Coordinates of C-alpha atoms in Angstrom, one line a residue:
Chain A
M1 CA -16.2 -13.8 2.5
M2 CA -14.3 -14.2 -0.7
F3 CA -11.8 -16.5 0.9
R4 CA -14.6 -18.6 2.4
A5 CA -16.3 -18.8 -1.0
L6 CA -13.1 -20.0 -2.6
G7 CA -12.4 -22.4 0.2
A8 CA -15.9 -23.9 -0.3
Y9 CA -15.4 -24.2 -4.1
R10 CA -18.1 -21.6 -4.8
G11 CA -16.3 -20.0 -7.7
N12 CA -19.2 -18.0 -9.0
D13 CA -19.8 -16.4 -5.6
A14 CA -16.1 -15.6 -5.3
A15 CA -16.1 -14.0 -8.7
A16 CA -19.1 -11.9 -7.9
I17 CA -17.5 -10.8 -4.6
A18 CA -14.2 -10.0 -6.3
A19 CA -16.1 -7.9 -8.9
I20 CA -18.0 -6.0 -6.2
L21 CA -14.7 -5.4 -4.3
L22 CA -13.0 -4.1 -7.4
I23 CA -15.9 -1.8 -8.2
G24 CA -15.9 -0.5 -4.6
T25 CA -12.2 0.1 -4.8
I26 CA -12.4 2.0 -8.0
I27 CA -15.3 4.2 -6.7
A28 CA -13.3 4.9 -3.5
F29 CA -10.1 5.7 -5.4
V30 CA -11.7 8.0 -7.9
G31 CA -14.7 9.4 -6.0
L32 CA -13.5 10.1 -2.5
P33 CA -10.5 12.4 -3.3
K34 CA -12.9 14.5 -5.6
L35 CA -15.4 14.7 -2.8
F36 CA -12.8 15.9 -0.3
E37 CA -11.3 18.3 -2.7
R38 CA -14.7 19.9 -3.1
I39 CA -15.1 20.1 0.7
A40 CA -11.6 21.6 0.9
N41 CA -12.4 24.2 -1.8
A42 CA -15.7 25.1 -0.1
A43 CA -13.8 25.6 3.2
R44 CA -11.5 28.2 1.6
Chain B
M1 CA 15.1 30.6 15.1
T2 CA 11.8 28.9 14.5
I3 CA 8.9 30.2 16.7
L4 CA 6.2 27.6 17.3
P5 CA 2.8 28.2 18.7
H6 CA 2.5 27.4 22.4
R7 CA 0.4 24.3 22.5
P8 CA 1.1 22.2 25.6
A9 CA -2.3 20.5 25.4
R10 CA -1.5 19.1 21.9
I11 CA 1.8 17.7 23.1
A12 CA 0.2 16.2 26.2
A13 CA -2.6 14.6 24.2
A14 CA -0.2 13.2 21.6
G15 CA 2.1 11.9 24.4
A16 CA -0.8 10.1 26.1
L17 CA -1.9 8.6 22.8
A18 CA 1.7 7.4 22.0
L19 CA 1.9 5.9 25.4
A20 CA -1.5 4.1 25.1
I21 CA -0.6 2.7 21.7
T22 CA 2.8 1.5 23.0
A23 CA 1.2 -0.1 26.0
L24 CA -1.4 -1.8 23.7
I25 CA 1.3 -3.3 21.5
A26 CA 3.3 -4.4 24.5
L27 CA 0.2 -6.1 25.9
V28 CA -0.5 -7.8 22.6
L29 CA 3.1 -9.1 22.4
W30 CA 3.0 -10.2 26.0
S31 CA -0.2 -12.2 25.3
I32 CA 1.5 -14.1 22.5
F33 CA 4.7 -14.7 24.4
S34 CA 2.9 -15.9 27.5
A35 CA 0.7 -18.2 25.4
A36 CA 3.8 -19.5 23.5
T37 CA 5.6 -20.1 26.8
D38 CA 2.6 -22.1 28.1
Q39 CA 2.7 -24.4 25.1
A40 CA 4.7 -27.5 26.0
S41 CA 6.1 -28.1 22.5
G42 CA 6.0 -26.8 19.0
A43 CA 8.0 -25.1 16.4
G44 CA 9.6 -28.4 15.4
R45 CA 7.9 -28.6 12.0
V46 CA 8.7 -25.1 10.9
D47 CA 11.7 -24.9 8.6
I48 CA 12.7 -21.2 9.1
P49 CA 15.8 -21.3 6.8
H50 CA 13.8 -22.7 4.0
L51 CA 11.0 -20.1 4.5
L52 CA 13.5 -17.3 4.7
R53 CA 15.3 -18.5 1.6
M54 CA 12.1 -18.9 -0.5
T55 CA 10.6 -15.6 0.7
S56 CA 13.9 -13.7 0.0
I57 CA 14.1 -15.3 -3.5
Q58 CA 10.5 -14.4 -4.3
A59 CA 10.8 -10.9 -3.0
G60 CA 14.2 -10.4 -4.7
L61 CA 12.8 -11.5 -8.1
T62 CA 9.7 -9.4 -7.6
T63 CA 11.9 -6.4 -6.9
V64 CA 14.1 -6.8 -10.0
L65 CA 11.2 -7.6 -12.4
S66 CA 9.0 -4.8 -11.0
L67 CA 11.8 -2.2 -11.3
A68 CA 12.6 -3.3 -14.9
V69 CA 8.9 -3.3 -15.9
G70 CA 8.3 -0.1 -14.1
M71 CA 11.2 1.6 -15.8
A72 CA 10.2 0.5 -19.3
L73 CA 6.6 1.5 -18.7
A74 CA 7.5 4.9 -17.2
R75 CA 9.6 5.7 -20.3
A76 CA 6.8 4.7 -22.6
L77 CA 4.3 6.8 -20.8
N78 CA 6.7 9.7 -20.6
R79 CA 7.4 9.7 -24.4
L80 CA 4.1 8.8 -25.9
R81 CA 1.1 11.1 -26.2
F82 CA -2.3 9.6 -27.2
P83 CA -6.0 10.1 -26.5
G84 CA -6.8 8.6 -23.1
R85 CA -3.3 8.8 -21.8
D86 CA -4.4 10.4 -18.5
L87 CA -6.8 7.5 -18.1
V88 CA -4.0 5.0 -18.6
V89 CA -1.8 6.8 -16.1
G90 CA -4.7 6.9 -13.6
L91 CA -5.2 3.2 -14.2
F92 CA -1.6 2.3 -13.3
A93 CA -1.8 4.7 -10.3
S94 CA -4.8 2.7 -9.1
A95 CA -2.5 -0.3 -8.5
I96 CA -1.8 1.5 -5.2
V97 CA -5.3 0.5 -4.0
T98 CA -6.1 -2.6 -6.0
P99 CA -6.6 -5.5 -3.6
G100 CA -4.0 -8.2 -4.2
M101 CA -6.7 -10.8 -3.7
V102 CA -8.6 -9.4 -6.7
V103 CA -5.6 -9.5 -9.0
A104 CA -4.8 -13.1 -7.9
F105 CA -8.3 -14.1 -8.6
G106 CA -8.1 -12.4 -12.0
L107 CA -4.9 -14.3 -12.8
L108 CA -6.6 -17.6 -11.9
S109 CA -9.5 -16.7 -14.3
I110 CA -7.1 -16.2 -17.1
W111 CA -4.2 -18.5 -16.5
G112 CA -5.8 -21.1 -14.2
R113 CA -6.6 -24.7 -15.2
S114 CA -10.1 -23.7 -16.4
G115 CA -9.1 -20.2 -17.3
W116 CA -9.5 -18.3 -20.5
I117 CA -6.1 -19.2 -22.0
N118 CA -6.5 -23.0 -21.2
Q119 CA -10.0 -23.0 -22.7
A120 CA -8.8 -21.2 -25.9
S121 CA -5.8 -23.5 -26.1
N122 CA -7.9 -26.6 -25.7
A123 CA -10.5 -25.4 -28.2
L124 CA -7.9 -24.4 -30.9
F125 CA -5.1 -26.9 -30.4
G126 CA -6.5 -29.5 -28.1
V127 CA -3.6 -28.9 -25.7
S128 CA -3.6 -27.6 -22.1
I129 CA -0.9 -25.3 -20.9
G130 CA -1.2 -26.5 -17.3
N131 CA -1.6 -24.1 -14.5
P132 CA 1.0 -21.4 -14.6
A133 CA -1.0 -19.2 -12.2
F134 CA 0.0 -21.4 -9.3
G135 CA 3.4 -21.5 -7.7
L136 CA 6.3 -19.0 -7.9
S137 CA 5.4 -17.9 -11.5
G138 CA 1.9 -16.9 -10.5
I139 CA 3.1 -15.1 -7.4
L140 CA 5.7 -13.2 -9.4
F141 CA 3.2 -12.3 -12.1
A142 CA 0.7 -10.9 -9.6
H143 CA 3.3 -9.0 -7.7
V144 CA 4.8 -7.5 -10.8
I145 CA 1.4 -6.4 -12.1
L146 CA 0.8 -4.4 -8.9
D147 CA 4.4 -3.4 -7.9
G148 CA 5.5 -2.7 -11.5
A149 CA 2.6 -0.3 -12.0
F150 CA 3.4 1.4 -8.7
A151 CA 7.1 1.7 -9.7
A152 CA 6.1 3.1 -13.1
R153 CA 4.0 5.8 -11.5
I154 CA 6.9 6.9 -9.3
M155 CA 9.4 6.8 -12.1
L156 CA 7.1 8.6 -14.5
A157 CA 7.0 11.5 -12.0
R158 CA 10.8 11.6 -12.0
L159 CA 11.0 11.6 -15.8
D160 CA 8.3 14.3 -16.0
A161 CA 10.4 16.4 -13.6
I162 CA 13.5 16.5 -15.8
P163 CA 14.1 20.2 -16.5
Q164 CA 13.2 21.4 -20.0
P165 CA 16.6 23.1 -20.6
R166 CA 18.3 19.7 -20.1
L167 CA 16.0 18.1 -22.6
K168 CA 16.5 21.0 -25.1
T169 CA 20.3 20.6 -24.8
G170 CA 20.0 16.9 -25.4
Q171 CA 17.8 17.5 -28.4
S172 CA 20.2 20.1 -29.9
L173 CA 23.0 17.5 -29.6
A174 CA 20.8 15.0 -31.5
L175 CA 21.2 12.3 -28.9
S176 CA 19.9 8.8 -29.9
A177 CA 17.3 7.0 -27.8
R178 CA 20.0 5.0 -26.1
Q179 CA 22.2 8.0 -25.4
R180 CA 19.2 9.9 -24.1
F181 CA 18.4 7.1 -21.7
S182 CA 22.0 6.9 -20.4
I183 CA 22.7 10.6 -20.2
I184 CA 19.4 12.2 -19.3
D185 CA 16.8 9.5 -18.1
W186 CA 19.1 7.3 -16.0
P187 CA 20.5 10.0 -13.8
A188 CA 16.9 11.1 -13.0
L189 CA 15.8 7.5 -12.3
R190 CA 18.7 5.9 -10.5
G191 CA 18.2 8.0 -7.3
T192 CA 14.8 6.4 -6.8
L193 CA 15.8 2.8 -7.4
P194 CA 17.3 1.8 -4.1
G195 CA 14.4 3.3 -2.0
L196 CA 11.8 2.1 -4.4
G197 CA 13.5 -1.4 -4.6
A198 CA 13.4 -1.6 -0.8
I199 CA 9.7 -0.7 -0.7
I200 CA 8.9 -3.3 -3.3
F201 CA 11.0 -5.9 -1.6
L202 CA 9.2 -5.3 1.7
L203 CA 5.8 -5.4 0.0
A204 CA 6.7 -8.8 -1.6
F205 CA 8.4 -10.1 1.5
T206 CA 5.3 -9.5 3.6
S207 CA 2.8 -10.4 0.9
F208 CA -0.2 -12.3 2.2
P209 CA -3.3 -12.7 0.0
I210 CA -1.5 -13.3 -3.3
V211 CA 0.8 -15.9 -1.8
L212 CA -2.1 -17.5 0.1
L213 CA -4.2 -17.8 -3.1
L214 CA -1.5 -18.6 -5.7
G215 CA 1.3 -20.1 -3.5
G216 CA 0.1 -23.6 -4.4
G217 CA 1.5 -25.1 -1.1
P218 CA 4.2 -24.8 1.5
A219 CA 7.0 -24.7 -1.1
N220 CA 6.3 -21.0 -1.9
Q221 CA 5.1 -19.7 1.4
T222 CA 6.1 -16.3 2.7
L223 CA 6.8 -15.9 6.4
E224 CA 3.5 -14.1 6.8
V225 CA 1.5 -17.0 5.3
A226 CA 3.6 -19.4 7.4
I227 CA 2.6 -17.5 10.6
Y228 CA -1.0 -17.7 9.5
A229 CA -0.8 -21.4 8.8
A230 CA 1.0 -22.0 12.1
V231 CA -1.8 -20.3 14.0
R232 CA -4.8 -21.2 12.0
R233 CA -4.0 -24.8 11.1
D234 CA -1.8 -26.0 14.0
F235 CA -2.3 -23.3 16.7
D236 CA 1.5 -23.6 17.1
L237 CA 2.2 -20.3 18.9
R238 CA 5.9 -21.0 19.4
A239 CA 6.3 -21.4 15.7
A240 CA 4.3 -18.3 15.1
V241 CA 6.5 -16.3 17.5
L242 CA 9.7 -17.6 16.0
L243 CA 8.5 -16.8 12.5
A244 CA 7.3 -13.3 13.5
L245 CA 10.6 -12.5 15.1
T246 CA 12.4 -13.6 11.9
Q247 CA 10.1 -11.4 9.8
I248 CA 10.5 -8.4 12.2
G249 CA 14.3 -8.9 12.0
V250 CA 14.5 -9.0 8.2
C251 CA 12.1 -6.1 7.7
S252 CA 13.9 -3.9 10.3
L253 CA 17.2 -4.6 8.5
V254 CA 15.7 -3.6 5.1
I255 CA 14.1 -0.5 6.6
L256 CA 17.4 0.5 8.3
I257 CA 19.3 0.1 5.0
A258 CA 16.5 2.0 3.1
S259 CA 16.5 4.8 5.6
A260 CA 20.1 5.5 4.8
L261 CA 19.4 5.7 1.0
A262 CA 18.3 8.6 -1.0
P263 CA 14.7 9.6 -0.5
I264 CA 12.0 9.2 -3.1
P265 CA 10.7 12.5 -4.4
T266 CA 6.9 12.6 -4.6
S267 CA 6.2 15.2 -7.3
L268 CA 3.2 13.7 -8.9
G269 CA 2.0 16.7 -10.8
P270 CA 0.8 16.7 -14.4
S271 CA 3.3 16.2 -17.1
T272 CA 3.8 18.5 -20.1
A273 CA 3.8 17.3 -23.6
P274 CA 7.3 16.4 -24.8
S275 CA 8.8 18.5 -27.6
W276 CA 11.6 15.9 -28.2
R277 CA 10.3 12.7 -29.8
D278 CA 12.3 9.6 -30.2
G279 CA 12.9 7.8 -33.5
M280 CA 10.3 5.6 -35.1
A281 CA 11.9 2.3 -34.0
A282 CA 12.1 3.5 -30.3
R283 CA 8.5 4.7 -30.4
L284 CA 7.3 1.4 -31.8
L285 CA 9.1 -0.4 -29.0
Q286 CA 7.6 2.0 -26.4
A287 CA 4.1 1.5 -27.9
A288 CA 4.6 -2.3 -27.7
V289 CA 5.7 -2.1 -24.0
L290 CA 2.8 0.1 -23.2
I291 CA 0.2 -2.2 -24.9
L292 CA 1.7 -5.3 -23.3
C293 CA 1.7 -3.7 -19.8
T294 CA -1.8 -2.3 -20.2
I295 CA -3.1 -5.7 -21.3
A296 CA -1.3 -7.5 -18.4
F297 CA -2.7 -5.0 -15.9
V298 CA -6.2 -4.6 -17.3
L299 CA -6.9 -8.2 -18.3
P300 CA -7.0 -9.8 -14.8
L301 CA -9.2 -6.9 -13.6
A302 CA -11.5 -7.1 -16.6
S303 CA -11.8 -10.9 -16.1
V304 CA -12.8 -10.4 -12.5
L305 CA -15.6 -8.0 -13.7
I306 CA -16.7 -10.2 -16.5
D307 CA -16.7 -13.4 -14.4
G308 CA -18.6 -11.6 -11.7
V309 CA -21.3 -10.4 -14.1
L310 CA -21.5 -13.7 -16.0
G311 CA -21.5 -15.7 -12.8
G312 CA -24.5 -13.7 -11.8
F313 CA -25.0 -11.8 -8.6
G314 CA -28.4 -13.4 -8.0
R315 CA -27.2 -16.3 -5.8
L316 CA -24.9 -14.0 -3.9
L317 CA -27.5 -11.3 -3.4
S318 CA -29.9 -13.9 -1.9
Q319 CA -27.5 -14.7 0.9
P320 CA -28.0 -12.9 4.2
A321 CA -24.2 -13.2 4.8
F322 CA -23.5 -11.1 1.8
W323 CA -25.8 -8.3 3.0
W324 CA -24.2 -8.5 6.4
A325 CA -20.8 -8.2 4.8
A326 CA -21.9 -5.4 2.5
L327 CA -23.2 -3.5 5.5
S328 CA -20.3 -4.2 7.9
S329 CA -17.5 -3.5 5.4
P330 CA -18.3 0.2 4.8
V331 CA -19.1 0.6 8.5
I332 CA -15.8 -0.9 9.6
G333 CA -13.9 0.9 6.8
T334 CA -15.4 4.3 7.7
S335 CA -14.9 3.7 11.4
S336 CA -11.3 2.7 10.8
A337 CA -10.7 5.7 8.6
L338 CA -12.2 8.1 11.2
L339 CA -10.2 6.5 14.0
T340 CA -7.0 6.7 11.8
L341 CA -7.7 10.3 11.1
V342 CA -8.2 11.1 14.8
L343 CA -5.1 9.3 15.9
A344 CA -3.0 10.7 13.1
L345 CA -4.2 14.3 13.7
T346 CA -3.5 14.0 17.4
L347 CA 0.0 12.7 16.9
A348 CA 0.8 15.0 14.0
M349 CA -0.4 18.1 15.8
G350 CA 1.5 17.1 18.9
R351 CA 4.7 16.6 16.8
G352 CA 4.1 19.9 15.0
A353 CA 3.9 21.8 18.3
T354 CA 7.4 20.9 19.6
S355 CA 10.9 21.2 18.3
N356 CA 12.4 18.9 21.0
S357 CA 13.9 16.1 19.0
P358 CA 13.5 13.2 21.6
V359 CA 9.8 14.2 22.2
R360 CA 9.2 14.3 18.4
T361 CA 10.8 10.8 18.1
I362 CA 8.5 9.5 20.9
L363 CA 5.4 11.0 19.3
G364 CA 6.3 9.5 16.0
M365 CA 6.9 6.0 17.3
P366 CA 3.3 4.7 17.2
A367 CA 3.5 5.0 13.4
F368 CA 6.0 2.1 13.5
A369 CA 3.6 -0.2 15.3
Y370 CA 2.9 -2.2 12.2
L371 CA 6.6 -2.6 11.5
A372 CA 7.1 -3.9 15.0
V373 CA 4.3 -6.4 14.7
P374 CA 3.2 -8.1 11.4
A375 CA -0.6 -8.0 10.8
V376 CA -1.1 -11.7 11.4
V377 CA 0.7 -11.5 14.7
L378 CA -1.2 -8.4 15.7
S379 CA -4.5 -10.2 15.1
L380 CA -3.4 -13.2 17.0
G381 CA -2.3 -11.1 19.9
F382 CA -5.6 -9.3 20.0
F383 CA -7.4 -12.6 19.9
L384 CA -5.4 -14.0 22.8
L385 CA -5.8 -10.7 24.7
V386 CA -9.5 -10.7 24.3
R387 CA -9.7 -14.4 25.3
N388 CA -7.6 -13.8 28.4
L389 CA -9.8 -10.9 29.4
G390 CA -12.8 -13.3 29.3
V391 CA -14.6 -11.3 26.5
A392 CA -16.4 -13.3 23.8
P393 CA -14.2 -13.0 20.6
A394 CA -17.3 -12.4 18.5
L395 CA -18.3 -9.5 20.6
A396 CA -14.9 -7.9 20.5
A397 CA -14.2 -8.7 16.9
P398 CA -15.6 -5.5 15.2
Y399 CA -13.7 -3.2 17.6
V400 CA -10.5 -5.2 17.3
V401 CA -10.7 -5.1 13.5
I402 CA -11.3 -1.3 13.5
L403 CA -8.4 -0.7 16.0
G404 CA -6.1 -3.1 14.1
N405 CA -6.9 -1.4 10.7
S406 CA -6.3 2.0 12.2
L407 CA -2.9 0.9 13.6
L408 CA -2.0 -0.5 10.2
A409 CA -3.0 2.6 8.3
L410 CA -1.5 5.0 10.9
P411 CA 2.0 5.3 9.3
F412 CA 0.5 6.4 6.0
A413 CA -1.8 8.9 7.6
M414 CA 1.0 10.3 9.8
A415 CA 3.3 10.5 6.8
T416 CA 0.7 12.5 4.8
L417 CA -0.7 14.7 7.6
G418 CA 2.5 15.3 9.5
P419 CA 4.4 17.5 7.0
P420 CA 1.6 20.0 6.4
F421 CA 1.0 20.5 10.2
E422 CA 4.7 21.0 10.8
A423 CA 4.9 23.4 7.9
I424 CA 2.0 25.4 9.2
A425 CA 3.6 25.5 12.7
R426 CA 7.0 26.6 11.3
T427 CA 5.8 29.1 8.8
R428 CA 2.9 30.7 10.7
G429 CA 4.0 30.1 14.3
K430 CA 5.1 33.7 14.8
L431 CA 1.9 35.1 13.4
I432 CA -0.2 32.7 15.4
R433 CA 1.6 33.8 18.6
S434 CA 1.3 37.5 17.8
L435 CA -2.4 37.1 17.1
D436 CA -2.8 35.0 20.3
L437 CA -4.9 32.5 18.5
S438 CA -6.4 29.7 20.5
G439 CA -5.7 26.1 19.5
W440 CA -9.1 25.7 17.8
R441 CA -8.9 29.0 16.0
Q442 CA -5.5 28.1 14.7
F443 CA -6.8 24.7 13.6
R444 CA -9.9 25.9 11.8
P445 CA -8.8 28.6 9.4
S446 CA -5.3 27.6 8.7
N447 CA -5.4 23.8 8.8
I448 CA -8.7 22.7 7.5
P449 CA -8.1 23.3 3.8
S450 CA -4.9 21.4 4.0
W451 CA -6.0 18.3 5.9
A452 CA -9.5 18.0 4.4
K453 CA -8.0 17.6 1.0
I454 CA -5.4 15.0 1.9
S455 CA -7.4 13.1 4.4
A456 CA -9.6 11.8 1.6
S457 CA -7.2 8.9 1.2
C458 CA -7.8 7.8 4.8
W459 CA -11.0 6.1 3.5
R460 CA -8.9 4.0 1.2
W461 CA -6.0 3.1 3.5
P462 CA -7.6 0.8 6.1
S463 CA -8.3 -1.8 3.4
V464 CA -4.9 -1.5 2.0
S465 CA -2.6 -2.7 4.7
R466 CA 0.3 -3.2 2.3
W467 CA 0.5 0.5 2.1
A468 CA 1.2 0.8 5.7
I469 CA 4.6 -0.7 5.1
W470 CA 5.3 1.6 2.3
A471 CA 4.1 4.6 4.3
S472 CA 6.1 3.7 7.4
L473 CA 9.2 3.3 5.2
L474 CA 8.5 6.7 3.7
S475 CA 7.8 8.3 7.0
S476 CA 11.0 6.8 8.4
A477 CA 13.0 8.6 5.8
R478 CA 10.7 11.7 5.7
R479 CA 10.1 10.9 2.1
I480 CA 6.7 12.5 1.8
S481 CA 6.9 16.2 1.7
R482 CA 3.9 18.3 0.7
P483 CA 4.0 22.1 0.7
C484 CA 1.8 24.0 3.0
P485 CA -1.1 25.3 0.9

């Protein structure tokens, strides 16, 4: 979708998509390992 | 002699899966070759020597610059202690998962024709600096931001692992900063350089979104982008096949060389505060390096966030396509992660249940699927296969994307999940046999804590195909080794 937005010269849309993608990546990078560590600790 | 648990079902399941993946890859390649053979002409417009030369120059420069930046940054992070250091280290570690497309977009926001720097330069001096974000300079900058941060994280782990007695001896001898580097730091770092360099070279050699966004035309294309252009723009399958074979050849050569080099240790534990501080001049230099690198890494990401917020989400949120993408992305990501996990668990448990070397090699082979077939070629092959089967591409697309993502992420999952399973089988095999535990009972109590923790990363891998290359390289040399918990 970001490529399409850039290809259609919709810079604002591409910027918003990039921001959402970045936020999602950070949440996944920080949050998911913590969640799974909690699951692993609970399983012990 | 190692006693392994008797698990024929695990070996059979892993064998069947390895066979199925191999057959699928063979089918995909056959679809491309047959389509390329059917085409009367083509491949005439593709200048493979030029592409190979440009890709190699770009990847070589990226490797040298990333290693240099990574080494300077790792030294600065190893020496300096300041509030928020852990946050900064975590920030550089996040380069592992930062999408290249986002970094490229951030660079355009800052260094592009209407970027922040040009706007400031025009406002202050009435002069434009042009568009340095496009072309080779932009590609190198984006690659060094990501790969330099990755290299720094690996090298920091090596510096943190230097034994304290060695540091104390060096301190008692009053070594200067330069002597400390050549006598203590360099021996710790140099072992990682060839393997790390090979990984960075491969990442840059097969780079796709950064080169597509910042390449600025055919002059700076990588082979991967050229394959994409040949298929997407010209539908020249012969050219695509030739380019793919060239890429496979070069990548295989680099992997073979890298496999013979020293492995990269992966001790990423917390570092202890240094008791030996460098002189004031060295510390100032390290602080300058750290500030520069942090700005270079954070600024593009901050610009993406700021531009996104300023641009407004309103128009985007009003589009049904956005909501469809927002819904389908996590569904596809989670499905890919689950499939990756199932495939990797099946293969890893099968490998862990046998000590027969040829069988272990066969069960490990599906992990190299991505190396055998570049991502663009894999997608093309799936498209042709689906079309040949008479299935509507739109109908098959989600399943193909999930399967493709899983194959790309499989090497990383295998490299992470494999060693703990093998360690469990080796260290507890005798006990499991003596207790006559069933496969499930063995799996539950002894394996779940280990794999539940490390499988968290599966949710990140499918969107980070570049890591598949890294991981497959790592797995080829058995570089990831985690102790059995």
